[in-house]
Short mmCIF file of N, CA, C and O in Angstrom, two decimals:
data_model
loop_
_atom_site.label_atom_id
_atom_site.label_comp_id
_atom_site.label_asym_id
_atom_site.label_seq_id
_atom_site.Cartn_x
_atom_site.Cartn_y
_atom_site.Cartn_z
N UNK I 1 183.86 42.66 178.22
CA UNK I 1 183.37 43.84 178.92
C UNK I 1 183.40 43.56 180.42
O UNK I 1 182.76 42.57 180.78
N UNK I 2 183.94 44.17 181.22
CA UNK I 2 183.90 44.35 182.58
C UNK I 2 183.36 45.41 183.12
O UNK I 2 183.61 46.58 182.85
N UNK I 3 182.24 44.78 184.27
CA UNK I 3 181.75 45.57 185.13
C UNK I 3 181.69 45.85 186.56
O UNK I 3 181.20 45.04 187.35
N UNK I 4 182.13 46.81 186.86
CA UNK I 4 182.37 46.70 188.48
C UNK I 4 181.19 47.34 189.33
O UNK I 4 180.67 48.15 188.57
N UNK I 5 180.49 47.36 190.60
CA UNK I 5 179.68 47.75 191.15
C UNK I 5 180.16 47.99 192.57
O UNK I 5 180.65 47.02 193.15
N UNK I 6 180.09 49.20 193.25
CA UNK I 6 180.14 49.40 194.70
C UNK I 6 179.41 50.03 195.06
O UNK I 6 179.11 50.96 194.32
N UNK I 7 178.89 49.94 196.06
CA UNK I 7 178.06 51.00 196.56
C UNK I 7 177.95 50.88 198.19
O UNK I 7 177.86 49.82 198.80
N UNK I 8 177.95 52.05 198.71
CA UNK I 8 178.04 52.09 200.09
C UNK I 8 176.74 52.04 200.74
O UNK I 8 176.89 51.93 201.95
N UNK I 9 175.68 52.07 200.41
CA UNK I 9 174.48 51.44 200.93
C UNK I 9 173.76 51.04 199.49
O UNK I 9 173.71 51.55 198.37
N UNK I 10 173.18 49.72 200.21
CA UNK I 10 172.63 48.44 199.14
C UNK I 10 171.50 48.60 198.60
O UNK I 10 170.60 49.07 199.29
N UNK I 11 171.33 48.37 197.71
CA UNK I 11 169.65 48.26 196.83
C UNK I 11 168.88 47.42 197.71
O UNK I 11 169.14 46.59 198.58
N UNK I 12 167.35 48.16 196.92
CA UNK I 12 166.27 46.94 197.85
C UNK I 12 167.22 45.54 197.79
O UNK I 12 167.70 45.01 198.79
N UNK I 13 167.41 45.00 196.25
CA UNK I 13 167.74 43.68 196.20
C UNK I 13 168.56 43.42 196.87
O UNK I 13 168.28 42.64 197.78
N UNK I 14 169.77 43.85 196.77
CA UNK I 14 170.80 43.23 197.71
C UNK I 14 170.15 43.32 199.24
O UNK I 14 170.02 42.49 200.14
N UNK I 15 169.89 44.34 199.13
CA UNK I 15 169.98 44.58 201.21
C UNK I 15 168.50 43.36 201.67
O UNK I 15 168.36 42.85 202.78
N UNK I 16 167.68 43.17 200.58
CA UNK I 16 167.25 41.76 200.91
C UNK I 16 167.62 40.51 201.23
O UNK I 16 167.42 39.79 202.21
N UNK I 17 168.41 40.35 199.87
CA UNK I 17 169.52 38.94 199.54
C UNK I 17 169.82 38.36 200.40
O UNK I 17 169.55 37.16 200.55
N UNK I 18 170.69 39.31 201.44
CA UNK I 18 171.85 39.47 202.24
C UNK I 18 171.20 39.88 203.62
O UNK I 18 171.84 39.82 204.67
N UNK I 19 170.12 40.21 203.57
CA UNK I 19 169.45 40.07 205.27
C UNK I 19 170.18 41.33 206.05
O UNK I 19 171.01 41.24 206.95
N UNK I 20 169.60 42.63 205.41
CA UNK I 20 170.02 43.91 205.75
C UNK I 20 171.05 44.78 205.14
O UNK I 20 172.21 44.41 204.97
N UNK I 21 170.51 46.20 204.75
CA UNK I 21 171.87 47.15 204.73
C UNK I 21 173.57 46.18 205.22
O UNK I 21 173.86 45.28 206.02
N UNK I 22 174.35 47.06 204.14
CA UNK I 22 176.02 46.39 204.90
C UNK I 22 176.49 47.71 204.20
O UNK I 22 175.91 48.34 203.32
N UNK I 23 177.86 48.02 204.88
CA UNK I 23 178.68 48.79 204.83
C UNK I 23 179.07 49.03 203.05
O UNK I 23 178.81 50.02 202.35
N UNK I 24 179.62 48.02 202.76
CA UNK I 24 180.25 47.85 201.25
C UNK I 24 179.74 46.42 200.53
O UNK I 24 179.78 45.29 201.02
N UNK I 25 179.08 46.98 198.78
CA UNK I 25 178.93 45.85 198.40
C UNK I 25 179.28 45.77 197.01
O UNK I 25 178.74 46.55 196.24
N UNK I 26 180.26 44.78 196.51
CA UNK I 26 180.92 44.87 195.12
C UNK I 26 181.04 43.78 194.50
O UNK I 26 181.65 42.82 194.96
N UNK I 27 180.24 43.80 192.95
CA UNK I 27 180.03 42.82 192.11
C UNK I 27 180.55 42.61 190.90
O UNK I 27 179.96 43.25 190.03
N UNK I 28 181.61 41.82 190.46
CA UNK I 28 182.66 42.44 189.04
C UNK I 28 181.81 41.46 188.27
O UNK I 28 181.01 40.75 188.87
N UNK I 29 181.92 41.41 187.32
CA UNK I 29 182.01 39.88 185.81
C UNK I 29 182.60 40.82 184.68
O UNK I 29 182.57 41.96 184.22
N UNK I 30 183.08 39.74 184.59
CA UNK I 30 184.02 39.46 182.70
C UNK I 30 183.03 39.52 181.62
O UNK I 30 182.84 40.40 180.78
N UNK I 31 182.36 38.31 181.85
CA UNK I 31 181.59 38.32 181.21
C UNK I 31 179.91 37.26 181.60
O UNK I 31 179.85 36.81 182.75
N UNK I 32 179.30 37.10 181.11
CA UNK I 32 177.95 36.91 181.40
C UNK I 32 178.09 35.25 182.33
O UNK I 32 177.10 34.72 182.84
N UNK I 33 179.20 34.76 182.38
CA UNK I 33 179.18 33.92 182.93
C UNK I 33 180.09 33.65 184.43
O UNK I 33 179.77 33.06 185.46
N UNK I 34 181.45 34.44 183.98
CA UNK I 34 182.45 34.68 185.35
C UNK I 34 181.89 36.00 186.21
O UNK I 34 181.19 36.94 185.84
N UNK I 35 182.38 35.72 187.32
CA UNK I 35 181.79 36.84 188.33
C UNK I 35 182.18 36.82 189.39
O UNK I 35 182.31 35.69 189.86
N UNK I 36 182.49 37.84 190.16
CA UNK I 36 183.03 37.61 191.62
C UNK I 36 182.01 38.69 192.69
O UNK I 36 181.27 39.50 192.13
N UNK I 37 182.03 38.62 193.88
CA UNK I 37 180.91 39.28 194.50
C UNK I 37 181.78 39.29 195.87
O UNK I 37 182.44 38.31 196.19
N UNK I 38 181.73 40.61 196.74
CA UNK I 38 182.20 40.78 198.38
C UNK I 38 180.91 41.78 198.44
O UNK I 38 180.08 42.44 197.81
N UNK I 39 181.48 41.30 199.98
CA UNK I 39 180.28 42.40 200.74
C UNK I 39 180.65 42.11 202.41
O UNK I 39 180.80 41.06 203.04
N UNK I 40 180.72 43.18 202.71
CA UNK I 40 180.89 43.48 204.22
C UNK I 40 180.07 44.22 205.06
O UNK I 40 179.72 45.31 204.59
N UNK I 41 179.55 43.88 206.45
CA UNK I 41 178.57 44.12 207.15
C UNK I 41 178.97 44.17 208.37
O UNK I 41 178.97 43.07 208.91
N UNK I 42 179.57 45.70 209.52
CA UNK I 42 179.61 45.28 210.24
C UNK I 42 181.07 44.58 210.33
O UNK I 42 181.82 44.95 209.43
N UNK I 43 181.77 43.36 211.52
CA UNK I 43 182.77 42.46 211.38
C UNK I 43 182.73 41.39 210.27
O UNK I 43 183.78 40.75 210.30
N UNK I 44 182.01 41.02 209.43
CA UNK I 44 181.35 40.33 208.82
C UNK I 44 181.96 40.56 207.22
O UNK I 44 181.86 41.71 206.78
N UNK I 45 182.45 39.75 206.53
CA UNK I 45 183.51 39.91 205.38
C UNK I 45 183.15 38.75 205.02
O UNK I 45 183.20 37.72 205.69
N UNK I 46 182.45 38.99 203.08
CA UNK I 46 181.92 37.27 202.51
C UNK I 46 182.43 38.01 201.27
O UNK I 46 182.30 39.20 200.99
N UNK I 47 183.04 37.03 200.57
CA UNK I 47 183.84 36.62 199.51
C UNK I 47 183.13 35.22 198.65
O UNK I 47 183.14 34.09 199.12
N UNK I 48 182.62 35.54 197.54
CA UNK I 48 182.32 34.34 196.09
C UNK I 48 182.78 35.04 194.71
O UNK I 48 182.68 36.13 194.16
N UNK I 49 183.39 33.61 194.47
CA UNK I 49 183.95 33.44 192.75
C UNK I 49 183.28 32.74 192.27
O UNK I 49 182.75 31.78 192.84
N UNK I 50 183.09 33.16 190.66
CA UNK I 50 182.65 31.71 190.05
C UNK I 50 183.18 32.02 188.83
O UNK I 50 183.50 33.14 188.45
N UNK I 51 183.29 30.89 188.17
CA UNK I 51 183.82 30.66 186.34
C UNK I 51 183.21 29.84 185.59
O UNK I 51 182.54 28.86 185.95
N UNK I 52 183.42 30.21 184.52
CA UNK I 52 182.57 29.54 183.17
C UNK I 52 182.71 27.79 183.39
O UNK I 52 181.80 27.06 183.00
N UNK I 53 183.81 27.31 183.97
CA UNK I 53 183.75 25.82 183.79
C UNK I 53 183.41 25.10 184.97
O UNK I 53 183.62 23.90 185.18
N UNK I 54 182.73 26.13 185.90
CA UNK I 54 182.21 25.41 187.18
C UNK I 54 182.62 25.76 188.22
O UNK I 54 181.93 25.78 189.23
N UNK I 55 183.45 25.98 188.18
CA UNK I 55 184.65 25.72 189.37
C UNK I 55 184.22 27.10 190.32
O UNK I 55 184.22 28.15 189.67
N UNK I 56 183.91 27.20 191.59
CA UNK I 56 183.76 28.42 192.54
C UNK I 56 184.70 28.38 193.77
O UNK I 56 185.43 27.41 193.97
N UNK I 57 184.67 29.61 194.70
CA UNK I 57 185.58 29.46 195.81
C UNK I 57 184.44 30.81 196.55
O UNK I 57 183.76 31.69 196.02
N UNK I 58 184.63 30.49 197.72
CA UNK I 58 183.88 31.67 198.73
C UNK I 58 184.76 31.67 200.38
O UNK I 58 185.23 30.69 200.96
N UNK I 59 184.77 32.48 200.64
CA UNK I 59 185.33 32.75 202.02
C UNK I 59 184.20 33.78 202.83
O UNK I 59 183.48 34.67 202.39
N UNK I 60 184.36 33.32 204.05
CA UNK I 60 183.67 33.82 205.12
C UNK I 60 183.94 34.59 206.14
O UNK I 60 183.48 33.77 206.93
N UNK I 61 184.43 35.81 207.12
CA UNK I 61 185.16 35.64 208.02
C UNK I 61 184.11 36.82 208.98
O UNK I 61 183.41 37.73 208.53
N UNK I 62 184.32 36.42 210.37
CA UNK I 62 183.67 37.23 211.20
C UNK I 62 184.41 37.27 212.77
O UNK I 62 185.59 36.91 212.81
N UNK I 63 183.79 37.67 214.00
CA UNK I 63 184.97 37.73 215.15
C UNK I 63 184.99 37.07 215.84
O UNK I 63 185.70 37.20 216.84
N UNK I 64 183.99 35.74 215.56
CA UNK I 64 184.46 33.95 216.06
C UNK I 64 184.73 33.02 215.06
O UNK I 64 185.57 32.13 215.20
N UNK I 65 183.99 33.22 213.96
CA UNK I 65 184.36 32.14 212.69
C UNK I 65 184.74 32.32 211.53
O UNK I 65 184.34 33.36 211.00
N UNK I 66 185.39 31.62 210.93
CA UNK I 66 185.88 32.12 209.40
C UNK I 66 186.12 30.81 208.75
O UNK I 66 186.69 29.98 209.45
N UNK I 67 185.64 30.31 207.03
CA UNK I 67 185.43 29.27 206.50
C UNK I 67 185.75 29.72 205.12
O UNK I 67 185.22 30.73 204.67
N UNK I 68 186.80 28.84 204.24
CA UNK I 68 187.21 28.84 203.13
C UNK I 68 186.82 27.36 202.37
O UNK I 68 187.10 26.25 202.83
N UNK I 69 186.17 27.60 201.22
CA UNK I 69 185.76 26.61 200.28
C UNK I 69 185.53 27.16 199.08
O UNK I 69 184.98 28.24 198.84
N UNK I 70 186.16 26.04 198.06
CA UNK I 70 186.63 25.91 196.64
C UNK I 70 186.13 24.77 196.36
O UNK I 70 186.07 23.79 197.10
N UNK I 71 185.70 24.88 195.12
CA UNK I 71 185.36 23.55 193.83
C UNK I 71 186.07 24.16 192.75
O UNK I 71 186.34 25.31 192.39
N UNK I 72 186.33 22.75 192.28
CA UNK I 72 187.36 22.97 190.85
C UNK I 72 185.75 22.54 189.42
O UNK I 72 184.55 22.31 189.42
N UNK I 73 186.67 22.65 188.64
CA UNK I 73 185.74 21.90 187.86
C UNK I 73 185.74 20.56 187.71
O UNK I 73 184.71 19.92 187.51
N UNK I 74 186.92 20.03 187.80
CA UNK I 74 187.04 18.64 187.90
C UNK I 74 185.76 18.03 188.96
O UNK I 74 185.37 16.87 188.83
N UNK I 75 185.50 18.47 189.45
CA UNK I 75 185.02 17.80 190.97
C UNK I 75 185.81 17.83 192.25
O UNK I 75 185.30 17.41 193.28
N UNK I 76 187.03 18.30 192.23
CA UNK I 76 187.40 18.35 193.67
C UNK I 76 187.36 19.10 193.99
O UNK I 76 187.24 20.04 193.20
N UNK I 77 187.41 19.32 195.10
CA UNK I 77 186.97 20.34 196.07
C UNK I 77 188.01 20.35 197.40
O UNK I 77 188.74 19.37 197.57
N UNK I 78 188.05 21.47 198.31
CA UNK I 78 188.67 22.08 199.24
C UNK I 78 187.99 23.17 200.45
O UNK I 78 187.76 24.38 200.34
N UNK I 79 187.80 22.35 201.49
CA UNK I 79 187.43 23.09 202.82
C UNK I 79 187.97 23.27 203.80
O UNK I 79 188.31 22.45 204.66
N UNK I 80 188.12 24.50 203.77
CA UNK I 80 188.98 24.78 205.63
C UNK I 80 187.85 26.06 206.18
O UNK I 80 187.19 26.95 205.63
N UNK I 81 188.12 25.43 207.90
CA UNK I 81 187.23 25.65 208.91
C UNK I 81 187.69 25.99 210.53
O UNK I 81 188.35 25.21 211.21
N UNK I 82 187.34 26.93 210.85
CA UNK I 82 187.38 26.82 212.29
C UNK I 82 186.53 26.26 213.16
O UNK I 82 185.43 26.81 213.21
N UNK I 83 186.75 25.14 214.00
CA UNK I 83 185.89 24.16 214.47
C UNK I 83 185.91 24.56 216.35
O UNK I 83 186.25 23.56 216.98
N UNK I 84 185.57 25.92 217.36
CA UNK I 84 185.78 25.92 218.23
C UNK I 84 187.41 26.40 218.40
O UNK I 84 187.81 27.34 217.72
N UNK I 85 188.33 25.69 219.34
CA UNK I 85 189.95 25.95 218.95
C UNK I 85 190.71 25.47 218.03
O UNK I 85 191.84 25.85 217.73
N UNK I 86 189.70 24.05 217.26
CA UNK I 86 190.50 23.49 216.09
C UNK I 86 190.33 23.93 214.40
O UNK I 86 189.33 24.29 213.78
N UNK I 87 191.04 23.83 214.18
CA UNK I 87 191.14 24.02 212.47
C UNK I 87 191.00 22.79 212.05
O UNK I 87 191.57 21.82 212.56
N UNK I 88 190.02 22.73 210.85
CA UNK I 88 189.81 21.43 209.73
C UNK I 88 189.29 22.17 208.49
O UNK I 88 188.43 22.96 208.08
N UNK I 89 190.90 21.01 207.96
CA UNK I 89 191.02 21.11 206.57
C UNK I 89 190.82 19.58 206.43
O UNK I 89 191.25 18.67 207.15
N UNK I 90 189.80 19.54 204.97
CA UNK I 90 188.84 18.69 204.49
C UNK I 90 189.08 18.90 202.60
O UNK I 90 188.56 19.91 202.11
N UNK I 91 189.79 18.02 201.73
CA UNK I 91 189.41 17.77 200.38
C UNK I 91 189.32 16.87 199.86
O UNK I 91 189.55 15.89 200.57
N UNK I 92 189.02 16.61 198.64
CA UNK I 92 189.07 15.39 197.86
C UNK I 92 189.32 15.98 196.51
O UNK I 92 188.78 16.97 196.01
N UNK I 93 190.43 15.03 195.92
CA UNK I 93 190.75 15.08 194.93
C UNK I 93 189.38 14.99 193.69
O UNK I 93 188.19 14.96 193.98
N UNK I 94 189.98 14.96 192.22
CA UNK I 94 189.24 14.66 191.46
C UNK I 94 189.29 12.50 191.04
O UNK I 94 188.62 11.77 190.30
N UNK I 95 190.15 12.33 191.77
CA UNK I 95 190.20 10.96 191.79
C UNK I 95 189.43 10.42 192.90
O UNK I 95 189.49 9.27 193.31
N UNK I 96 188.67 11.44 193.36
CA UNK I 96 188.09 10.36 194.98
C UNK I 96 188.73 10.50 196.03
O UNK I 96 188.08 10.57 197.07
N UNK I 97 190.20 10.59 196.11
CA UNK I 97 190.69 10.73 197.81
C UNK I 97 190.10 11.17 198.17
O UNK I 97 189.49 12.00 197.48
N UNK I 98 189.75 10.96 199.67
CA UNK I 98 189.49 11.96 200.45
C UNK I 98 190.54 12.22 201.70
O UNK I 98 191.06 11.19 202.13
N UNK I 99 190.93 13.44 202.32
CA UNK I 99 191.44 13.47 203.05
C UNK I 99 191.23 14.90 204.06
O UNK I 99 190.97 15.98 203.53
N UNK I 100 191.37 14.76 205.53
CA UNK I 100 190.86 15.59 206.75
C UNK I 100 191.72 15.76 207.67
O UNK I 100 192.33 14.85 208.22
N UNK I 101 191.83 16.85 207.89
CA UNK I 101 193.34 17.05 209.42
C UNK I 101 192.70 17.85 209.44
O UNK I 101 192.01 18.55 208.69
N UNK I 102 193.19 17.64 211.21
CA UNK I 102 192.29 18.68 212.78
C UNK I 102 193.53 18.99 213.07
O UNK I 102 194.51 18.24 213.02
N UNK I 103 193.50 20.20 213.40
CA UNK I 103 194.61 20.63 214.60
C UNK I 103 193.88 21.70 215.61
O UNK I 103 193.52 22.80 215.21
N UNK I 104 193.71 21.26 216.91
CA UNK I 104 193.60 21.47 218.28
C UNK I 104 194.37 21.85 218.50
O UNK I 104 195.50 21.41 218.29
N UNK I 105 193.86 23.47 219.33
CA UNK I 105 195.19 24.59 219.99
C UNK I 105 195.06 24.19 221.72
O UNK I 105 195.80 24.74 222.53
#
């Protein structure tokens, strides 16, 4: 069963949650365990996933910063960031690597 939710102004709950009224807010799941959630406020655009075996991803974006991060289920994970003029990307495998690159504009 899938359920979708939008609504152009937010319930008490949400518009609590979330620290005010926002423009658009939309909440799907599959089922009682997968689920995805956006909501926009303003310049302000937030993005979360999640799934039955753990694993989530969320994105952020606004009109100085914007941040992408993922977990698998394994345990690894994946972050990218705007750091000022640089970008950093940051993961680690499910074996432990870790690994980080900056790039400065």
């Amino acid at each position: 069963m899938a359920v979708a939710l939008i609504l152009l102004v937010a319930p008490d709950t949400a518009s609590a949650r979330y620290g005010g009224a926002f423009s658009e807010f939309r909440r799907e799941s599959a089922s009682s365990v997968d689920w995805k959630e956006e909501y926009k406020r303003g310049s302000r655009e937030y993005k979360r996933e999640y799934s039955s075996g753990g694993a989530w991803k969320e994105e952020y974006k606004d009109r100085s910063r914007q941040y992408k991060r993922e977990r698998a289920s394994d345990g690894a994970w994946k972050e990218e960031y705007k750091d000022g003029h640089c970008e950093v990307k940051r993961e680690r495998s499910s074996s432990g690597e870790y690994k980080q690159e900056i790039k400065c504009k």
